[in-house]
Tab-separated table of C-alpha atoms in Angstrom:
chain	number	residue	atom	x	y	z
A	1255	UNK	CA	65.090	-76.234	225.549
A	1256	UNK	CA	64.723	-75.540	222.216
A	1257	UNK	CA	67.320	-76.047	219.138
A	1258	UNK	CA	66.968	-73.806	216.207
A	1259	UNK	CA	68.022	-74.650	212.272
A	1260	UNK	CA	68.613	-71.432	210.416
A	1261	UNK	CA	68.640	-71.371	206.399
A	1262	UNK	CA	72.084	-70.422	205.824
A	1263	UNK	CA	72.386	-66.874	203.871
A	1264	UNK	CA	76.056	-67.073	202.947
A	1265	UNK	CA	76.637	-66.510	199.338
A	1266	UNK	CA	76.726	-70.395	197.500
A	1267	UNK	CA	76.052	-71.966	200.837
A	1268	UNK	CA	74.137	-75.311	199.902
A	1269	UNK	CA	74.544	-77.049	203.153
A	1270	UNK	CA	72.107	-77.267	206.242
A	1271	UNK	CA	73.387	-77.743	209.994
A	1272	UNK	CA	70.591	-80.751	210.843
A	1273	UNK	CA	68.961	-83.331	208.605
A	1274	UNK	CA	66.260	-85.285	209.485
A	1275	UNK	CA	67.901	-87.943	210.999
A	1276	UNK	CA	70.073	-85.729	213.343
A	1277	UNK	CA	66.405	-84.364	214.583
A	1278	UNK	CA	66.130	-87.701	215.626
A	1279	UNK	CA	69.070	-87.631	217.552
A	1280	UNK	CA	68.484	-84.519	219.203
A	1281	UNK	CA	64.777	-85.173	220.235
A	1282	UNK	CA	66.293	-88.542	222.116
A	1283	UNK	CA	68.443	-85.843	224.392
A	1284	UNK	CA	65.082	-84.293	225.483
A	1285	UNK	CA	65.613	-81.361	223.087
A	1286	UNK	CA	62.656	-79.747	221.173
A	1287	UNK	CA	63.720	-78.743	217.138
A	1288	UNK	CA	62.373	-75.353	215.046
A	1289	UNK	CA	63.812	-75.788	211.475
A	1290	UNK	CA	62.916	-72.800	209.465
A	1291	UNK	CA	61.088	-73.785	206.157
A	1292	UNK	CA	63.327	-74.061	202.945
A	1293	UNK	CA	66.551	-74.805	205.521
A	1294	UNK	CA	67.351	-78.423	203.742
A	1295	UNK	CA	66.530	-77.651	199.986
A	1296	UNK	CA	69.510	-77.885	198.969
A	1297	UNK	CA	70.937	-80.767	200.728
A	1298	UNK	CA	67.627	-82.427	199.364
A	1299	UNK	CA	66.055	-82.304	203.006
A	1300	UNK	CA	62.294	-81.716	202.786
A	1301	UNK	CA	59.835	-79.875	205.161
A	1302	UNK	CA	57.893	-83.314	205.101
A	1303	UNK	CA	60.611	-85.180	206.189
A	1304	UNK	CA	61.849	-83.164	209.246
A	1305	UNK	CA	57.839	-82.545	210.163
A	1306	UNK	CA	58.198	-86.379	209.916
A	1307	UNK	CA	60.906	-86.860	212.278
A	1308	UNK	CA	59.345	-85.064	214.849
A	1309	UNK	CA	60.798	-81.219	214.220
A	1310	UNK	CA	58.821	-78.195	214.065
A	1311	UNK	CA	59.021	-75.954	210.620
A	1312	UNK	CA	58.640	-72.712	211.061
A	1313	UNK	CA	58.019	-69.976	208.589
A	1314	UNK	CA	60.615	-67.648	210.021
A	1315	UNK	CA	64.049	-67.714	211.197
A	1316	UNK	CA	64.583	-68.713	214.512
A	1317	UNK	CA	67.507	-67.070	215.938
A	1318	UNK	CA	66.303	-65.363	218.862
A	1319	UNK	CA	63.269	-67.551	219.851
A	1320	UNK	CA	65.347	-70.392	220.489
A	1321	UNK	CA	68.066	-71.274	223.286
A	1322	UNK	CA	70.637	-73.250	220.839
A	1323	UNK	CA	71.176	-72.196	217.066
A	1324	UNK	CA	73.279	-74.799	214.956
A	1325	UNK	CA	74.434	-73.174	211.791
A	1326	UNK	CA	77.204	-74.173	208.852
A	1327	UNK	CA	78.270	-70.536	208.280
A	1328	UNK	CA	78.896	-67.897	210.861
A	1329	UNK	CA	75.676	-66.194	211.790
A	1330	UNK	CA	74.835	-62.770	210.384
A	1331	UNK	CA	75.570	-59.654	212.780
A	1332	UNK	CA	72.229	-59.031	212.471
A	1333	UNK	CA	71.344	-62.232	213.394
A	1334	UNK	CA	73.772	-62.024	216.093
A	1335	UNK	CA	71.944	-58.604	217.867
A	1336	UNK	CA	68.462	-60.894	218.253
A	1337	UNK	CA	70.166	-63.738	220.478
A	1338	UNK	CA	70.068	-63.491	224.234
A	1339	UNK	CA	72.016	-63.780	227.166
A	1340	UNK	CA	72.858	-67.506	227.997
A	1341	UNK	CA	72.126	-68.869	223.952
A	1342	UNK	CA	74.012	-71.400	222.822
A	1343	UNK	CA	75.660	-71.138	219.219
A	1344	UNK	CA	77.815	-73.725	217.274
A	1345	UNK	CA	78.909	-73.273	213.954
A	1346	UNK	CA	82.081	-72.407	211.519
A	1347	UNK	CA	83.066	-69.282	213.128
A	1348	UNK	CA	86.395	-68.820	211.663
A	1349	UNK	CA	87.304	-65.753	214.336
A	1350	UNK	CA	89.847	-64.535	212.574
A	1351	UNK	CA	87.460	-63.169	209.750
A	1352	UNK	CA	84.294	-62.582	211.766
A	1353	UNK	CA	85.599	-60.528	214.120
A	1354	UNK	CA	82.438	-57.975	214.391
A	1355	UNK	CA	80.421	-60.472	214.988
A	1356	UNK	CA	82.386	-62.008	217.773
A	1357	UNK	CA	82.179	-58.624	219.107
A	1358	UNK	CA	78.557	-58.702	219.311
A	1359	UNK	CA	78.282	-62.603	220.444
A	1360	UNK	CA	80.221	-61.499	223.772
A	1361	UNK	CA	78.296	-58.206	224.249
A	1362	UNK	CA	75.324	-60.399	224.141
A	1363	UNK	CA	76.307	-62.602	226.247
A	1364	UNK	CA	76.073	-65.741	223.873
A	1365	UNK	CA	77.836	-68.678	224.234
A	1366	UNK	CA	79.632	-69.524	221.182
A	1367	UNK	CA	81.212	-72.302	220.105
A	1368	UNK	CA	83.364	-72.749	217.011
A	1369	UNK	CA	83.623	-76.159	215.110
A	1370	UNK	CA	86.968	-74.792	213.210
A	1371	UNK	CA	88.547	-74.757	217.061
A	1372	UNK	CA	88.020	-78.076	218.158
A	1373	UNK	CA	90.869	-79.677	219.625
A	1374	UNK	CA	92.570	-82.507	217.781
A	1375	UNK	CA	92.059	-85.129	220.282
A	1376	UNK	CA	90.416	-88.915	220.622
A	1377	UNK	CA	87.151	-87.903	222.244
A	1378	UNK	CA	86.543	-84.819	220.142
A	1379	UNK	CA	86.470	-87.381	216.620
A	1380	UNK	CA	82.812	-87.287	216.636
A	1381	UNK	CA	82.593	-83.530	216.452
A	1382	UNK	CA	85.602	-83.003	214.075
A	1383	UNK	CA	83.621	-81.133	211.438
A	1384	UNK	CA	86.991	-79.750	209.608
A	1385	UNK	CA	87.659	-83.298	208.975
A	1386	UNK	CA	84.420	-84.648	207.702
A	1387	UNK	CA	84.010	-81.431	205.302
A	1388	UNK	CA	87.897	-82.138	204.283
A	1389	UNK	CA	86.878	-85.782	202.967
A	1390	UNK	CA	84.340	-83.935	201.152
A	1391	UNK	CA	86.407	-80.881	199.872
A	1392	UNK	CA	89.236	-84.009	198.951
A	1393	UNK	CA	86.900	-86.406	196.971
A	1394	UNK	CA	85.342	-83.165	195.173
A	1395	UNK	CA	88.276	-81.298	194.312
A	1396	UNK	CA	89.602	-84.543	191.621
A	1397	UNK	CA	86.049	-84.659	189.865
A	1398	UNK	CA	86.168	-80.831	189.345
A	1399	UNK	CA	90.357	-81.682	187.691
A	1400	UNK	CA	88.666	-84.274	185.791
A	1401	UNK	CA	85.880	-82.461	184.337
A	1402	UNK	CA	88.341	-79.239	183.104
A	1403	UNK	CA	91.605	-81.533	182.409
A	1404	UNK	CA	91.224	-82.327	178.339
A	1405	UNK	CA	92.337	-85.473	178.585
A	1406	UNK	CA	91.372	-89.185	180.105
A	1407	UNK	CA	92.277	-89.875	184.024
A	1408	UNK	CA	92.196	-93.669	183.277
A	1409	UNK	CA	95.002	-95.722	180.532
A	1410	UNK	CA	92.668	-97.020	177.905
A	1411	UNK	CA	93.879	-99.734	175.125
A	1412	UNK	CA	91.991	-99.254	172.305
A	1413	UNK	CA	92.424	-100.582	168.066
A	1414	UNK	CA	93.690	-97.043	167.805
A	1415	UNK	CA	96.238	-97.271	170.097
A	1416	UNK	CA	96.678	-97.164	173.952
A	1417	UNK	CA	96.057	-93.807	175.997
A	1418	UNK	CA	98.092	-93.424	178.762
A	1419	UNK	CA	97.077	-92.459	182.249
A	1420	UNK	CA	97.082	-88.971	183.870
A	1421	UNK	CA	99.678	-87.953	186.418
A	1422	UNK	CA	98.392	-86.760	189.250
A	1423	UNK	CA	100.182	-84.865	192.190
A	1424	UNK	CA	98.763	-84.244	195.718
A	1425	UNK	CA	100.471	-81.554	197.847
A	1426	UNK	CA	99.305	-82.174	201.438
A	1427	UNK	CA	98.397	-85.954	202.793
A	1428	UNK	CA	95.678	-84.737	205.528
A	1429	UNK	CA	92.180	-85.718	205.601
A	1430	UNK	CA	91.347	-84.101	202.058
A	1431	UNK	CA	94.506	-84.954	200.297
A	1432	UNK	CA	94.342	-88.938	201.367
A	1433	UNK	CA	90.743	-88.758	199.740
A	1434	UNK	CA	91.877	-86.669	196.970
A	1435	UNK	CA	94.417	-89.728	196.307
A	1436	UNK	CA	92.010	-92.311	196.930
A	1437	UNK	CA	89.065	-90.945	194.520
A	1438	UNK	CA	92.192	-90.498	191.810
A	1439	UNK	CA	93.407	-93.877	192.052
A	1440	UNK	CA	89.686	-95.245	191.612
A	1441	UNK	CA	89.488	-93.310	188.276
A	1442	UNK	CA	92.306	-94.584	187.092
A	1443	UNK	CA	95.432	-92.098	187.594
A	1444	UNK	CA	99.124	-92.666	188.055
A	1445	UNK	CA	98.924	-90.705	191.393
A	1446	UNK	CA	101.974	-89.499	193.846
A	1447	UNK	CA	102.050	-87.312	196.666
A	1448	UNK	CA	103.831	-85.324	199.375
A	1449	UNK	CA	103.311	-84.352	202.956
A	1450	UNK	CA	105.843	-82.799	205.075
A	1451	UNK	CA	105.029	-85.317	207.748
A	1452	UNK	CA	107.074	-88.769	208.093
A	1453	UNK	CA	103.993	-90.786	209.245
A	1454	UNK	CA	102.112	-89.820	205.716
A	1455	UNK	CA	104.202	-92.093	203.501
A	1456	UNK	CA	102.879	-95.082	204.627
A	1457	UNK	CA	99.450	-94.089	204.186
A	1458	UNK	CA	99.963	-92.447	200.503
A	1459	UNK	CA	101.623	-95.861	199.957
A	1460	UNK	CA	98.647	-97.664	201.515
A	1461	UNK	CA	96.160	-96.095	198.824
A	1462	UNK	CA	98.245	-97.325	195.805
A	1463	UNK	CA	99.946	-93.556	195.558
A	1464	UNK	CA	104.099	-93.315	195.080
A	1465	UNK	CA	105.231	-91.114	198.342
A	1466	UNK	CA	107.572	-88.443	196.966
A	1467	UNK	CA	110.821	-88.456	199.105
A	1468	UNK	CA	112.535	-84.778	199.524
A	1469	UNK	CA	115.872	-84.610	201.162
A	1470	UNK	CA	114.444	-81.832	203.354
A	1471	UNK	CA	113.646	-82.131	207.595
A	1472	UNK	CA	110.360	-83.939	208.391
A	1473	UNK	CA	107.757	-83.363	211.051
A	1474	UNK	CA	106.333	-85.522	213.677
A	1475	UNK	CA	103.076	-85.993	214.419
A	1476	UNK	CA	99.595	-86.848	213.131
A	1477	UNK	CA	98.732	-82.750	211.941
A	1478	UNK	CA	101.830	-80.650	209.566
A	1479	UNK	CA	103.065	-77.165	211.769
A	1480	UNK	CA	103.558	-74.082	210.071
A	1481	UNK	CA	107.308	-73.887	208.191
A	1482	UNK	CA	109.983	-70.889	207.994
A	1483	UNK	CA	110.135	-69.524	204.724
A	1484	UNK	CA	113.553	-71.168	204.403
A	1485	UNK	CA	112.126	-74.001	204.844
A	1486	UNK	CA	109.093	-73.675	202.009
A	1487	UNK	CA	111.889	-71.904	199.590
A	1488	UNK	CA	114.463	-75.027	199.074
A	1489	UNK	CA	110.902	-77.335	199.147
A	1490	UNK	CA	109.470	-75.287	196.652
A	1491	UNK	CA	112.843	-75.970	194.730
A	1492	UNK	CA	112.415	-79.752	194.858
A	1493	UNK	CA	109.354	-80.387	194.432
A	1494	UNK	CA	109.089	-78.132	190.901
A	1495	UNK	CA	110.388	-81.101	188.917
A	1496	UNK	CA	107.196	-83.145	189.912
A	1497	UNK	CA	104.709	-80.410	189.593
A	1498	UNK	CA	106.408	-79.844	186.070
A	1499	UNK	CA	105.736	-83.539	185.296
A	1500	UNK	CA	102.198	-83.580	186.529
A	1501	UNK	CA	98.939	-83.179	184.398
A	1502	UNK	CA	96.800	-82.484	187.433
A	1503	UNK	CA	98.199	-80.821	190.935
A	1504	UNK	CA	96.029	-80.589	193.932
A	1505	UNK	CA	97.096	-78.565	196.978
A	1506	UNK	CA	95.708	-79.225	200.295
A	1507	UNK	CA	98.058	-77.948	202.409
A	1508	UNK	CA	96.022	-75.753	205.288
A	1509	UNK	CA	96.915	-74.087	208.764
A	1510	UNK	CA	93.730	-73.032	210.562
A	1511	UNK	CA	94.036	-69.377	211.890
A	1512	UNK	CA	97.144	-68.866	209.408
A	1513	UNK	CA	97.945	-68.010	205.618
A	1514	UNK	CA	98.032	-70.961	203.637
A	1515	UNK	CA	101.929	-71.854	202.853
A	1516	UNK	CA	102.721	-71.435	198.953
A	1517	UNK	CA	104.219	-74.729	197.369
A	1518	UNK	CA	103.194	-73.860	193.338
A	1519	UNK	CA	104.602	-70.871	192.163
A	1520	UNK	CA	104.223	-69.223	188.820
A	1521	UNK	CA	107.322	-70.011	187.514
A	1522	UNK	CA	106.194	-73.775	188.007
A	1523	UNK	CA	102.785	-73.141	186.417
A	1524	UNK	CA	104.213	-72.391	183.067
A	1525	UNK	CA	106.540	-75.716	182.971
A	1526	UNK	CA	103.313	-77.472	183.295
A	1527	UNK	CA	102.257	-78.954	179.676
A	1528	UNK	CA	99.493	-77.220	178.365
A	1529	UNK	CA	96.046	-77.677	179.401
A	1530	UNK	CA	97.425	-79.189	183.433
A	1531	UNK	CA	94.900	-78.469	185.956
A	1532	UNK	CA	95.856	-77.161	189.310
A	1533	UNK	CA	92.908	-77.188	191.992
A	1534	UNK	CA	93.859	-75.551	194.959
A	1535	UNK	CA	91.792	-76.289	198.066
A	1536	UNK	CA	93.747	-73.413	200.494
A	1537	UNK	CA	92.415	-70.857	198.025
A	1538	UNK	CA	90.416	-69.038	200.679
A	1539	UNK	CA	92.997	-68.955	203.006
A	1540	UNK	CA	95.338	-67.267	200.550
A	1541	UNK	CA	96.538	-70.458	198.619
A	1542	UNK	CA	98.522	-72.789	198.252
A	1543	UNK	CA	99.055	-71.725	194.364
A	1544	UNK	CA	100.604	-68.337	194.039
A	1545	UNK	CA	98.430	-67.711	191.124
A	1546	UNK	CA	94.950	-68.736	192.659
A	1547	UNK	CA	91.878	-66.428	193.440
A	1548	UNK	CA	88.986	-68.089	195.860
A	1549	UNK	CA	86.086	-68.868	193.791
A	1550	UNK	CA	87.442	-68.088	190.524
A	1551	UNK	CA	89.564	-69.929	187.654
A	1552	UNK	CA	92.470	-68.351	186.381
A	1553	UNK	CA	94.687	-69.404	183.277
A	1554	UNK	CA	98.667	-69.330	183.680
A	1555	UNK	CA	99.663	-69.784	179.851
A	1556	UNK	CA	97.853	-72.796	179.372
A	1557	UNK	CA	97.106	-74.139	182.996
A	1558	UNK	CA	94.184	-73.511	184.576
A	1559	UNK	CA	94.167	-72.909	188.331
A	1560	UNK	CA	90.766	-73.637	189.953
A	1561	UNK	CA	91.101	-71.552	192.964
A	1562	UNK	CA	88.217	-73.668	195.293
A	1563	UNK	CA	85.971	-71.696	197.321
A	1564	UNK	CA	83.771	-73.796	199.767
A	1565	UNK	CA	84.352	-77.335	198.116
A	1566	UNK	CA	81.883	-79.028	200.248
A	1567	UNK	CA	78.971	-77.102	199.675
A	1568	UNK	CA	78.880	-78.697	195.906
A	1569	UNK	CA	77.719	-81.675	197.308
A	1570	UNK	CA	75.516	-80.995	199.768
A	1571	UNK	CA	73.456	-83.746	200.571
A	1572	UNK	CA	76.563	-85.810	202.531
A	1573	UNK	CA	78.247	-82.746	203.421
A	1574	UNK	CA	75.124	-81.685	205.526
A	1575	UNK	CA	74.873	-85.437	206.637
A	1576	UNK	CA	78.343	-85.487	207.930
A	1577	UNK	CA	78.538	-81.989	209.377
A	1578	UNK	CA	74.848	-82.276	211.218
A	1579	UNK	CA	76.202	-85.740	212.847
A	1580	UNK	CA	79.295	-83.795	213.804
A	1581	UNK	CA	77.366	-80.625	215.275
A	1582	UNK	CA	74.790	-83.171	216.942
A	1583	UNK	CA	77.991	-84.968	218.703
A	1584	UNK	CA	79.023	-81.522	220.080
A	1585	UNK	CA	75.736	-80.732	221.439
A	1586	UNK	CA	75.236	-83.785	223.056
A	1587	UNK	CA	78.402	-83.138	225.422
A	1588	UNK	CA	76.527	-80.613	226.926
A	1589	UNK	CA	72.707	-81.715	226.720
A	1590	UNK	CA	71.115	-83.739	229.752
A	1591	UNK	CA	67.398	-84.268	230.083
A	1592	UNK	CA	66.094	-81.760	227.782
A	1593	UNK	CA	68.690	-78.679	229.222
A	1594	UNK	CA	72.065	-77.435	227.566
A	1595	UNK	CA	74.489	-76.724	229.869
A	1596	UNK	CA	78.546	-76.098	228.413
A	1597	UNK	CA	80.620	-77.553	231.426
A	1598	UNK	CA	83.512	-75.636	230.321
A	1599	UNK	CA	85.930	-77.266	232.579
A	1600	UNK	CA	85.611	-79.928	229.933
A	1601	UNK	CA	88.807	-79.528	227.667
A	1602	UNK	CA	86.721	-80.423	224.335
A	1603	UNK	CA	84.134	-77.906	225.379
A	1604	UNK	CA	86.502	-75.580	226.623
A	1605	UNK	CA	88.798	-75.469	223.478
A	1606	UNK	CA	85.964	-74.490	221.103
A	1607	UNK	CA	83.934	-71.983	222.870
A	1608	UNK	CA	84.854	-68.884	221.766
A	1609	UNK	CA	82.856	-66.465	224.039
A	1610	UNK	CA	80.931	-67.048	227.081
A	1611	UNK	CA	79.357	-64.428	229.789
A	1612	UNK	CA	80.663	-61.752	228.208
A	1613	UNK	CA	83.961	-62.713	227.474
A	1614	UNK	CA	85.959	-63.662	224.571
A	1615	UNK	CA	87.830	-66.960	225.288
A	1616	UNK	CA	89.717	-67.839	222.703
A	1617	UNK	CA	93.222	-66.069	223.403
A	1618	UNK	CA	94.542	-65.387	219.983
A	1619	UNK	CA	91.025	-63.939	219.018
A	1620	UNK	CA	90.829	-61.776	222.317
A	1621	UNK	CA	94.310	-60.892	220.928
A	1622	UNK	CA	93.203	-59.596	217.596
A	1623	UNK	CA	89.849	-57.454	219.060
């Protein structure tokens, strides 16, 4: 069977699905590879070097010629219309938003499988591609504060007299907030941080970061739940003082399928001293900041809020390395001497395919259609 690499065609999409040494991977299963010329520009993947590992490039797209696709971004509808009964798709669908094209994925019959519903458990690790692009989205998100804050990240003692460091706060101690504390600390800022989860504070503490304690309920468990507005209110309330005395805030705070739960509001933008940089990575699931627009920077007063849109995709060339490794992991669950075939009796499988023969599996999907 054959595996197809589209070039993605979402606006200020930079990343590829497969990189040369994934081919490598995927040949070992038995699996032949079409990448379509121009797919790994961006991530700094050449033509020569998949022809090298032993893919085909192919002038053309290949969606529709092939029996797999692997794609970062949802396929277009059009795209969609050429695949055939019994294809195999894996990518970011994020349901919710695409739902014409999971229409047309289950009258086509396609199986679909979507890396944004993979189940949270041991042997899925390999495959969790909202976690590798979250270190990325985490690490990125303090470089893009420290290239708009107008000030130093790092205390420097100099014959003019000592600069102190930067205070930064991180909202959210998942995947891309622990990196987002991690990559601060290594430049040099005084960095704290909150997570609604009791098992967090040990690992905020373990990177060198002060754990802010809030007299409020905490959660269990290794991944936060959504909270009552209650609940957000009287947080929002305590945790003002610490955005007030912040030069930098970063939100991470995500709930896949759900509206991003707002912790900054305006009110504690303008307490923020002037020229404070808020970077909210839940922009484009309506934001963690009440003031932030995905993909676009927006002044409060004097505080810039950099509303992210698609943090990963800025740096491409280990996003795509992590992601292909991820989407390579999934496909080999299924692959056996050269044939894909989903076993969807397998609970990993099972929790991220979204349609098969037909039918739309995921429940709160078939709920919205």
């Amino acid at each position: 069977m054959r595996v197809g690499i589209p070039a993605e065609t979402r606006p200020a999409e930079r990343r590829v699905a497969c990189v040369p040494d994934t081919v490598r991977t995927l040949l070992g299963a038995g699996l032949a590879v079409d990448v379509q010329s121009g797919a790994g520009t961006h991530a700094h993947a050449a033509d020569a070097a998949y022809r090298a590992a032993g893919a085909q490039v192919v002038g053309h797209d290949p969606v529709g010629e092939v029996e797999v696709v692997l794609s970062v971004q949802p396929l277009e509808i059009a795209q969609a219309r050429r695949l055939r009964a019994g294809d195999v798709t894996i990518s970011f669908l994020s349901p919710s938003n695409e739902l014409d094209l999971v229409r047309v994925l289950a009258e086509r019959g396609v199986t679909s499988f979507s890396l944004d519903l993979l189940p949270r458990v041991t042997r899925a690790q390999g495959a969790d591609a909202l976690s590798s692009q979250a270190l990325v989205a985490g690490y990125r998100a303090v470089l893009v504060a420290a290239e708009r804050l107008p000030r130093f990240l790092p205390m420097f003692t100099t014959a003019a007299g000592t600069v102190p460091p930067a205070k930064v706060l991180v909202l959210g101690a998942g995947v891309a907030g622990l990196q987002a504390i991690a990559t601060a600390r290594r430049l040099g800022a005084v960095v704290e941080a909150y997570d609604v989860r009791a098992a967090a504070a040990e690992e905020v503490r373990s990177l060198g970061a002060r754990f802010v304690e809030l007299p409020l309920e905490t959660q269990q468990g290794v991944y936060a739940a959504e909270q009552s507005e209650t609940f957000l209110e009287r947080q929002r309330e305590l945790i003002a003082e610490r955005v007030a005395a912040s030069d930098v805030v970063i939100t991470t705070a995500a709930i896949p399928g759900r509206a991003a739960p707002v912790l900054v509001t305006t009110d504690m933008l303008k307490a923020m001293a002037p020229g404070s940089v808020v970077v909210d990575l839940a922009a484009e699931s309506g934001g963690n900041c009440a003031a932030s627009v995905a993909g676009e920077e927006v002044w409060v007063g004097e505080v810039l809020v950099h509303g992210a849109r698609n943090m990963p995709s800025g740096m491409p060339v280990h996003a795509s390395k992590l992601y292909a490794r991820n989407a390579a992991n999934l496909l080999m669950m299924m692959a056996k001497d050269g044939v894909v075939e989903p076993d969807l009796t397998d609970e990993v499988l099972a929790g991220c395919c979204l349609t098969h023969a037909g039918e739309v599996r995921h429940e709160p999907t078939r709920g919205l259609l």
